[in-house]
Coordinates of C-alpha atoms and ligand atoms in Angstrom, one line a residue:
M1 CA 0.0 0.2 0.0
A2 CA 1.2 3.2 -0.8
I3 CA 2.0 5.2 2.1
A4 CA 0.5 9.1 1.6
S5 CA 3.2 12.1 1.6
P6 CA 2.8 14.6 4.2
P7 CA 0.8 17.5 2.8
V8 CA 2.7 20.4 1.0
P9 CA 2.6 23.6 2.9
V10 CA 0.6 26.3 0.7
Q11 CA 2.9 29.0 0.0
E12 CA 1.2 32.0 0.6
D13 CA 1.9 34.4 -2.4
L14 CA 4.1 37.6 -1.2
N15 CA 3.4 39.6 -4.2
P16 CA 2.4 42.6 -3.2
F17 CA 0.1 43.8 -6.1
H18 CA -1.8 40.5 -5.6
I19 CA -2.5 40.7 -2.1
A20 CA -3.2 44.9 -2.9
K21 CA -5.8 43.4 -5.2
Q22 CA -6.9 40.9 -2.4
Q23 CA -7.8 43.1 -0.1
F24 CA -9.6 44.9 -2.6
E25 CA -11.8 42.1 -3.7
T26 CA -12.4 41.0 -0.3
A27 CA -14.5 44.9 0.4
A28 CA -15.6 45.2 -3.3
A29 CA -17.6 42.0 -2.5
K30 CA -19.1 43.6 0.3
L31 CA -19.8 46.4 -1.2
N32 CA -21.5 44.5 -4.2
L33 CA -19.9 46.4 -7.0
E34 CA -20.9 46.4 -10.3
P35 CA -18.3 44.3 -12.1
G36 CA -17.3 47.1 -15.0
L37 CA -16.4 49.1 -12.0
R38 CA -14.8 46.5 -10.4
A39 CA -12.3 45.9 -13.2
M40 CA -11.9 49.6 -13.3
L41 CA -10.7 49.9 -9.8
S42 CA -8.8 47.3 -9.5
S43 CA -5.9 48.1 -11.8
P44 CA -3.8 51.2 -12.0
R45 CA -4.8 53.3 -14.9
R46 CA -1.1 54.1 -16.5
C47 CA 2.0 52.4 -16.0
L48 CA 5.3 54.6 -17.0
V49 CA 8.1 52.0 -17.3
L50 CA 12.0 53.9 -17.6
S51 CA 15.2 53.1 -18.4
L52 CA 17.6 55.5 -16.7
P53 CA 21.3 56.1 -17.8
I54 CA 23.3 57.6 -15.6
R55 CA 27.2 58.8 -16.1
M56 CA 28.8 57.7 -12.7
D57 CA 31.0 59.2 -11.4
D58 CA 34.2 56.8 -12.9
G59 CA 32.7 58.0 -16.2
T60 CA 30.9 54.7 -17.1
I61 CA 27.6 54.6 -17.6
K62 CA 24.9 52.6 -15.7
V63 CA 21.4 51.8 -16.6
F64 CA 18.5 51.8 -13.8
D65 CA 14.9 50.9 -13.7
G66 CA 12.4 53.2 -12.6
Y67 CA 8.8 53.4 -12.9
R68 CA 5.8 55.8 -12.1
V69 CA 2.3 54.3 -11.5
Q70 CA -1.1 56.0 -11.3
H71 CA -3.6 54.0 -10.4
N72 CA -6.7 56.4 -9.8
V73 CA -7.3 60.0 -10.4
A74 CA -11.4 60.0 -10.1
R75 CA -11.3 62.3 -6.9
G76 CA -8.2 64.3 -7.8
P77 CA -4.6 64.7 -9.2
G78 CA -2.5 61.3 -8.3
K79 CA -0.5 61.2 -4.8
G80 CA 2.6 59.1 -3.5
G81 CA 6.1 58.8 -2.9
I82 CA 9.1 57.4 -5.0
R83 CA 11.1 54.7 -3.6
Y84 CA 14.7 54.2 -3.7
H85 CA 15.7 50.5 -2.6
P86 CA 17.1 47.8 -4.4
G87 CA 13.9 45.4 -3.8
V88 CA 11.8 47.7 -6.1
T89 CA 9.1 46.1 -8.4
L90 CA 7.1 47.3 -10.8
D91 CA 4.0 45.0 -9.2
E92 CA 5.3 46.6 -5.9
V93 CA 4.8 50.2 -7.2
K94 CA 1.5 48.9 -8.6
A95 CA 0.5 47.8 -4.9
L96 CA 1.6 51.1 -3.6
A97 CA -0.3 53.2 -5.6
S98 CA -3.3 51.6 -5.2
W99 CA -3.0 51.5 -1.7
M100 CA -2.0 55.5 -2.2
T101 CA -5.7 55.7 -3.9
W102 CA -7.5 54.1 -1.2
K103 CA -5.3 56.0 1.6
C104 CA -6.7 59.1 0.4
A105 CA -9.9 58.2 -0.1
T106 CA -10.1 56.7 3.7
V107 CA -9.0 60.0 5.0
N108 CA -11.6 61.6 2.6
I109 CA -8.6 64.1 1.2
P110 CA -9.1 65.1 -2.6
L111 CA -6.3 63.0 -4.2
G112 CA -6.0 59.7 -6.2
G113 CA -3.5 57.0 -5.7
A114 CA 0.2 57.0 -7.4
K115 CA 3.8 55.9 -6.3
G116 CA 7.1 55.8 -8.1
G117 CA 10.0 53.5 -7.4
I118 CA 13.7 53.2 -9.1
I119 CA 16.1 50.0 -8.4
C120 CA 18.6 51.1 -6.5
D121 CA 20.8 51.3 -3.5
P122 CA 20.9 55.0 -2.8
H123 CA 23.7 54.3 0.2
K124 CA 26.3 52.8 -2.7
L125 CA 26.1 56.0 -4.9
S126 CA 27.7 59.4 -4.6
K127 CA 25.6 62.6 -3.7
G128 CA 26.7 63.4 -7.5
E129 CA 25.3 60.0 -9.2
L130 CA 22.2 60.4 -6.6
E131 CA 21.1 64.1 -8.1
R132 CA 22.0 62.7 -11.6
L133 CA 19.8 59.9 -11.0
T134 CA 16.6 61.6 -9.6
R135 CA 16.8 64.7 -12.4
R136 CA 17.0 62.2 -15.2
Y137 CA 14.0 60.0 -13.4
A138 CA 12.3 63.8 -12.8
A139 CA 12.5 64.7 -16.3
E140 CA 11.1 61.2 -17.3
I141 CA 8.0 61.3 -15.5
S142 CA 7.6 65.3 -15.7
V143 CA 5.2 63.9 -18.8
I144 CA 2.7 62.6 -16.5
I145 CA 3.6 64.4 -13.4
G146 CA 2.4 67.9 -12.5
P147 CA 0.7 70.3 -9.3
D148 CA -2.9 69.1 -11.1
R149 CA -2.0 65.9 -12.2
D150 CA 0.3 64.0 -10.1
I151 CA 2.5 65.1 -6.9
P152 CA 5.0 62.7 -5.7
A153 CA 6.5 62.8 -2.0
P154 CA 9.3 60.6 -0.4
D155 CA 9.4 57.3 0.5
V156 CA 11.9 54.8 1.9
Y157 CA 15.2 56.0 1.1
T158 CA 14.1 59.5 -0.7
D159 CA 13.9 62.5 1.5
G160 CA 13.7 66.5 1.0
Q161 CA 16.9 66.7 -0.7
I162 CA 15.7 64.4 -3.6
M163 CA 12.2 66.5 -3.8
A164 CA 13.8 69.6 -4.0
W165 CA 16.1 68.4 -7.1
I166 CA 12.5 67.2 -8.6
M167 CA 10.9 70.4 -8.0
D168 CA 14.3 72.0 -9.7
T169 CA 14.1 69.8 -12.6
F170 CA 10.1 70.2 -13.1
S171 CA 10.3 74.2 -12.7
M172 CA 13.8 74.2 -15.3
M173 CA 11.6 72.3 -18.0
A174 CA 8.6 74.2 -17.3
G175 CA 10.7 77.4 -17.1
G176 CA 9.2 78.8 -14.0
S177 CA 8.8 77.3 -10.2
A178 CA 6.4 74.5 -9.4
P179 CA 6.7 74.2 -5.5
A180 CA 3.2 72.1 -5.8
V181 CA 4.5 69.6 -8.2
V182 CA 6.1 67.7 -5.1
T183 CA 5.4 67.6 -1.1
G184 CA 8.3 66.7 1.6
K185 CA 9.9 69.6 0.2
P186 CA 12.7 71.3 3.0
I187 CA 10.4 74.5 4.7
F188 CA 12.4 76.8 3.1
L189 CA 11.4 75.9 -0.8
G190 CA 7.5 75.5 0.4
G191 CA 7.7 72.2 2.4
S192 CA 5.1 72.4 5.2
L193 CA 5.6 72.8 8.8
G194 CA 5.0 68.7 10.5
R195 CA 5.4 67.2 7.5
N196 CA 8.5 65.5 8.5
E197 CA 6.6 64.0 11.3
A198 CA 2.9 63.7 9.9
T199 CA 3.1 59.8 9.3
A200 CA 4.4 59.1 12.7
R201 CA 2.1 61.9 14.2
G202 CA -1.1 60.3 12.5
C203 CA 0.0 56.9 13.6
V204 CA 0.2 57.9 17.0
F205 CA -2.8 59.6 16.9
V206 CA -4.9 56.7 15.5
I207 CA -2.6 54.5 18.1
R208 CA -4.0 56.6 21.0
E209 CA -8.1 56.1 19.7
A210 CA -7.7 52.6 19.6
C211 CA -5.9 52.3 22.9
R212 CA -8.8 54.1 24.6
E213 CA -11.3 51.2 22.0
K214 CA -9.1 48.4 23.9
N215 CA -8.9 49.8 27.1
I216 CA -5.1 50.4 27.1
N217 CA -3.4 53.2 29.1
L218 CA -1.3 54.6 26.6
K219 CA 0.8 56.1 29.0
H220 CA 1.3 53.0 30.8
S221 CA 1.8 51.0 27.4
T222 CA 4.4 48.7 25.7
V223 CA 5.9 49.4 22.4
S224 CA 8.1 47.8 19.7
I225 CA 8.8 49.3 16.3
Q226 CA 10.4 47.0 13.3
G227 CA 12.2 50.0 11.3
F228 CA 13.9 53.2 12.7
G229 CA 13.4 55.5 9.9
N230 CA 11.4 58.8 9.4
A231 CA 7.7 57.1 10.0
G232 CA 9.6 54.5 13.1
S233 CA 12.0 56.7 14.9
I234 CA 9.4 59.7 14.7
A235 CA 6.8 57.4 16.3
A236 CA 9.2 56.1 19.1
D237 CA 10.0 59.5 19.8
L238 CA 6.4 60.6 20.1
L239 CA 5.1 57.6 22.2
Y240 CA 8.2 58.0 24.7
H241 CA 7.1 61.9 25.1
E242 CA 3.5 60.3 25.8
G243 CA 4.7 58.0 28.4
A244 CA 5.2 54.5 26.5
K245 CA 7.7 52.6 27.1
V246 CA 9.0 51.4 24.0
I247 CA 10.7 48.4 24.7
A248 CA 12.0 47.1 21.3
V249 CA 13.5 48.8 17.9
S250 CA 15.4 47.4 15.2
D251 CA 16.5 49.1 11.7
S252 CA 17.8 46.9 8.5
K253 CA 21.2 46.3 10.3
S254 CA 20.4 45.1 13.8
G255 CA 17.8 45.3 16.8
V256 CA 18.0 46.3 20.5
M257 CA 15.5 46.1 23.2
N258 CA 15.3 47.0 27.2
Q259 CA 12.1 45.3 28.7
R260 CA 12.5 48.4 31.1
G261 CA 11.9 50.8 28.3
L262 CA 14.6 52.3 26.0
D263 CA 15.9 56.2 26.3
V264 CA 14.5 57.2 22.6
P265 CA 16.1 60.5 22.4
A266 CA 19.4 58.8 23.6
L267 CA 18.8 56.2 20.8
L268 CA 18.1 58.6 18.0
K269 CA 21.1 60.5 18.7
H270 CA 23.4 57.1 18.8
K271 CA 21.7 56.3 15.5
Q272 CA 22.7 59.7 14.0
K273 CA 26.1 59.2 14.8
T274 CA 26.7 55.2 14.4
G275 CA 24.4 55.0 11.2
S276 CA 22.3 52.0 13.4
V277 CA 20.5 51.4 16.7
A278 CA 23.3 48.7 17.0
G279 CA 25.3 48.6 20.0
F280 CA 23.1 51.2 21.8
P281 CA 23.9 51.3 25.7
G282 CA 21.7 50.1 28.3
S283 CA 20.0 48.0 25.5
E284 CA 20.1 44.1 24.2
P285 CA 20.9 43.0 21.0
I286 CA 18.1 41.0 19.0
D287 CA 17.4 40.0 15.7
N288 CA 14.3 41.2 13.6
A289 CA 12.1 38.2 14.2
K290 CA 11.8 39.1 18.0
V291 CA 11.2 42.7 17.5
L292 CA 8.0 41.8 15.9
E293 CA 7.1 39.0 18.6
A294 CA 7.8 41.0 21.4
E295 CA 5.8 40.8 24.7
C296 CA 3.8 44.5 24.0
D297 CA 0.8 46.3 24.0
I298 CA 1.8 48.1 20.8
L299 CA 3.6 46.6 17.7
I300 CA 4.7 49.4 14.9
P301 CA 5.7 48.0 11.7
A302 CA 7.6 50.8 9.8
A303 CA 10.2 49.2 7.6
L304 CA 8.7 47.0 4.4
E305 CA 5.8 44.6 3.3
N306 CA 5.4 41.2 4.3
Q307 CA 6.7 41.2 7.4
I308 CA 3.8 39.7 9.4
T309 CA 2.9 36.5 7.5
A310 CA 1.3 33.4 8.1
A311 CA 4.3 31.9 9.1
N312 CA 4.8 34.1 12.3
A313 CA 1.4 35.8 12.9
D314 CA 0.4 33.7 15.8
R315 CA 3.6 34.6 17.4
I316 CA 2.8 38.4 17.9
K317 CA 1.6 39.0 21.0
A318 CA 1.1 42.9 20.8
K319 CA -2.5 43.8 21.3
I320 CA -2.5 46.6 18.6
V321 CA -0.6 46.9 15.2
A322 CA -0.3 50.0 13.9
E323 CA 1.1 49.7 10.4
A324 CA 3.0 52.9 9.9
A325 CA 4.8 50.7 7.0
N326 CA 2.8 49.9 3.8
G327 CA 1.6 46.4 3.5
P328 CA 3.6 44.8 6.4
T329 CA 0.7 42.4 7.2
T330 CA -0.4 39.7 4.7
P331 CA -4.1 38.8 4.0
A332 CA -3.3 35.2 5.6
A333 CA -1.7 36.9 8.6
D334 CA -4.8 39.5 8.8
Q335 CA -7.0 36.5 9.7
I336 CA -5.0 34.6 12.2
L337 CA -4.8 38.3 13.8
H338 CA -8.2 39.0 13.9
K339 CA -8.9 35.5 15.2
K340 CA -6.7 36.3 17.9
G341 CA -8.4 39.4 18.8
V342 CA -6.0 41.8 17.7
M343 CA -6.6 45.2 16.5
V344 CA -4.9 45.7 13.3
L345 CA -4.9 49.8 12.1
P346 CA -3.9 49.3 8.4
D347 CA -1.7 50.9 6.6
I348 CA -4.2 52.9 4.6
L349 CA -5.4 54.3 8.1
A350 CA -2.7 54.2 10.3
N351 CA 0.3 56.0 7.9
A352 CA -2.2 58.5 6.2
G353 CA -1.3 61.3 8.3
G354 CA 2.1 61.2 5.9
V355 CA -0.3 62.2 2.6
T356 CA -2.8 64.5 4.5
V357 CA 0.2 66.8 5.7
S358 CA 1.4 66.2 2.0
Y359 CA -2.3 67.7 1.1
F360 CA -1.8 70.2 3.4
E361 CA 1.9 71.3 1.9
W362 CA 0.0 71.2 -1.6
V363 CA -2.8 73.4 -0.9
Q364 CA -0.2 75.9 1.0
D365 CA 2.1 76.0 -2.3
L366 CA -0.9 76.6 -4.1
A367 CA -2.5 79.4 -2.0
A368 CA 1.2 80.6 -1.4
D369 CA -0.2 81.0 2.2
F370 CA 1.9 79.3 5.0
W371 CA 0.5 77.5 8.1
D372 CA 2.0 77.7 11.6
E373 CA 3.2 74.2 12.9
D374 CA 0.1 74.1 15.6
V375 CA -2.3 74.6 13.1
V376 CA -1.1 71.6 10.8
N377 CA -0.8 69.6 14.1
K378 CA -4.5 70.5 14.8
K379 CA -5.9 69.9 11.5
L380 CA -4.3 66.6 11.1
E381 CA -5.6 65.5 14.5
K382 CA -9.3 66.6 13.2
V383 CA -8.7 64.2 10.2
M384 CA -7.0 61.1 11.9
V385 CA -9.3 61.0 14.7
R386 CA -12.3 61.3 12.2
S387 CA -10.8 58.7 9.8
F388 CA -10.2 56.3 13.0
N389 CA -14.0 56.4 13.7
D390 CA -15.4 56.7 10.2
V391 CA -13.3 53.1 9.4
L392 CA -14.3 51.8 13.2
A393 CA -18.1 52.0 12.4
M394 CA -17.6 50.4 8.8
A395 CA -16.0 47.6 10.1
T396 CA -18.6 47.2 13.3
T397 CA -21.4 47.5 10.6
H398 CA -20.1 45.0 8.2
N399 CA -18.7 43.0 11.2
V400 CA -15.0 42.8 9.6
D401 CA -11.8 43.8 10.6
M402 CA -10.6 47.4 10.4
R403 CA -8.8 46.9 7.2
T404 CA -11.6 45.6 5.3
G405 CA -13.6 48.3 6.6
A406 CA -11.1 51.0 5.8
F407 CA -11.3 49.2 2.2
I408 CA -15.3 49.5 2.3
L409 CA -14.9 52.9 3.1
A410 CA -12.8 53.8 0.7
I411 CA -13.6 51.8 -2.3
D412 CA -17.2 53.3 -1.7
R413 CA -16.0 56.7 -2.0
V414 CA -13.9 56.1 -5.2
A415 CA -16.8 54.1 -6.8
V416 CA -18.9 57.1 -6.2
A417 CA -16.8 59.7 -7.7
T418 CA -16.0 57.4 -10.8
R419 CA -19.6 56.4 -11.4
T420 CA -20.8 60.3 -11.5
R421 CA -17.9 61.3 -13.7
G422 CA -18.7 58.4 -16.1
V423 CA -16.4 56.3 -18.3
W424 CA -15.1 58.9 -21.0
P425 CA -15.6 58.8 -24.0
Ligands
NAD1 P1 12.9 55.6 5.6 O1 13.8 55.5 4.7 O2 13.3 56.9 6.4 O3 13.2 54.2 6.6 C1 13.0 53.1 6.7 C2 13.7 52.6 7.7 O4 13.4 50.9 7.6 C3 15.2 52.5 7.8 O5 15.2 52.5 9.7 C4 16.0 51.0 7.7 O6 17.1 50.6 8.0 C5 14.7 50.4 8.0 N1 14.5 48.8 7.6 C6 14.8 48.3 6.3 N2 14.6 47.1 6.0 C7 14.4 46.6 7.4 C8 14.3 45.2 7.9 N3 14.1 44.4 7.1 N4 14.3 45.0 9.1 C9 14.2 46.7 10.4 N5 14.1 47.6 9.4 C10 14.4 47.8 8.1 O7 11.4 55.1 5.3 P2 10.1 55.9 5.9 O8 9.7 56.8 5.1 O9 10.2 55.8 7.1 O10 9.5 54.6 5.3 C11 9.0 53.2 6.7 C12 7.7 52.3 5.6 O11 6.8 53.6 5.9 C13 7.6 52.1 4.0 O12 6.8 51.3 4.3 C14 7.1 53.5 3.6 O13 6.1 53.3 2.5 C15 6.0 53.7 4.8 N6 5.5 55.2 4.9 C16 6.2 56.4 4.9 C17 5.5 57.4 5.0 C18 6.4 59.1 5.0 O14 5.7 59.8 4.7 N7 7.6 58.4 5.0 C19 4.0 58.0 4.7 C20 3.4 56.4 4.6 C21 4.2 55.4 4.7

């Protein structure tokens, strides 16, 4: 008699665009969306695929691949960051662009979804090479971006300097000055006060609301954070000043832990001085997986996609997962966490503070009228608290998790705009 072989474990599909489509389909089914509209909203409207030849410092020419994707612009111009990372793929950019559509709709700002990326390791480029790569990319995407078309912003490994080069290249080609073509610019070039901290600040506002819902005292809570860049390190700092204990953090090189709470301001200085959190005095080293699985109230993934999967979701001990990163949790992991009673604050809500203040920056640029930081932060708080409550109400009404609730809310708003505009021609 033949012996049955053991079941082969089903491999999770970690393609970010497939995941984004699956999230969309789950919510679209709840909305009974008509098939034509469903097809329109599930695919990106436009994908620009680029070959970017750059003269390197040693005189050789190297060709980089780049992308700009516009997913949906029914509610307003496209909006979305630009990522410089060796792991960028077209499907990742398509996923990120679609999440931008749903994010802008979740927080109800009049913008659509877009995203860009270049396959490169910016840490291995000189400043001159980085500038030439950025300007070449800006020139190539200038055919589809613009203050009323598509407005880029920073994302992983891009910053205000890169936004300034894009703004300058676009302005030079247009023969004028177009500060509203990008957001996340330095303040003296038309940036907004509070933009640098906005993603983390928005995330902390929704964590505060979620803590209230879950009866957790934020001031006595424990927090673990994966990723110590713009989103992660500023969230750590804000939560530390709220009185929470940040017990573990990691970056791409290492992780550090102290059950009694890390001294976050000192850790920020250490990271600035050494380039990593590794070796922070008064902490123990831990690996990335342990940061995700740490015993804590709040877990903040703030690095890249697919960090919480079917393989580790069961070992997550946090009561709240606040997705500062885009796409850190897979659909299979979502189900496991939901069953365990973990409240996942989805990326399209939890990190929407960044795009919300980018929207404020764009408004300020167009009006040439700049706001005080406390005005920006107060407006941001209002948007985040209202959006948290909208998503919670939708999740409760449909008896679904917070991600599906946010998707239902967002898809419905984009569907109404698309139906009303009609299909051209
Ligand atoms: P960043 O470049 O400032 O920081 C990225 C951080 O992640 C760095 O500390 C890096 O060391 C760390 N990292 C990379 N790989 C890692 C790994 N395997 N394990 C642990 N850490 C790792 O980028 P950011 O702007 O903070 O973006 C982080 C996430 O937040 C991304 O998913 C991004 O799309 C999302 N996000 C950012 C913004 C924003 O305004 N910056 C807005 C919305 C969403």
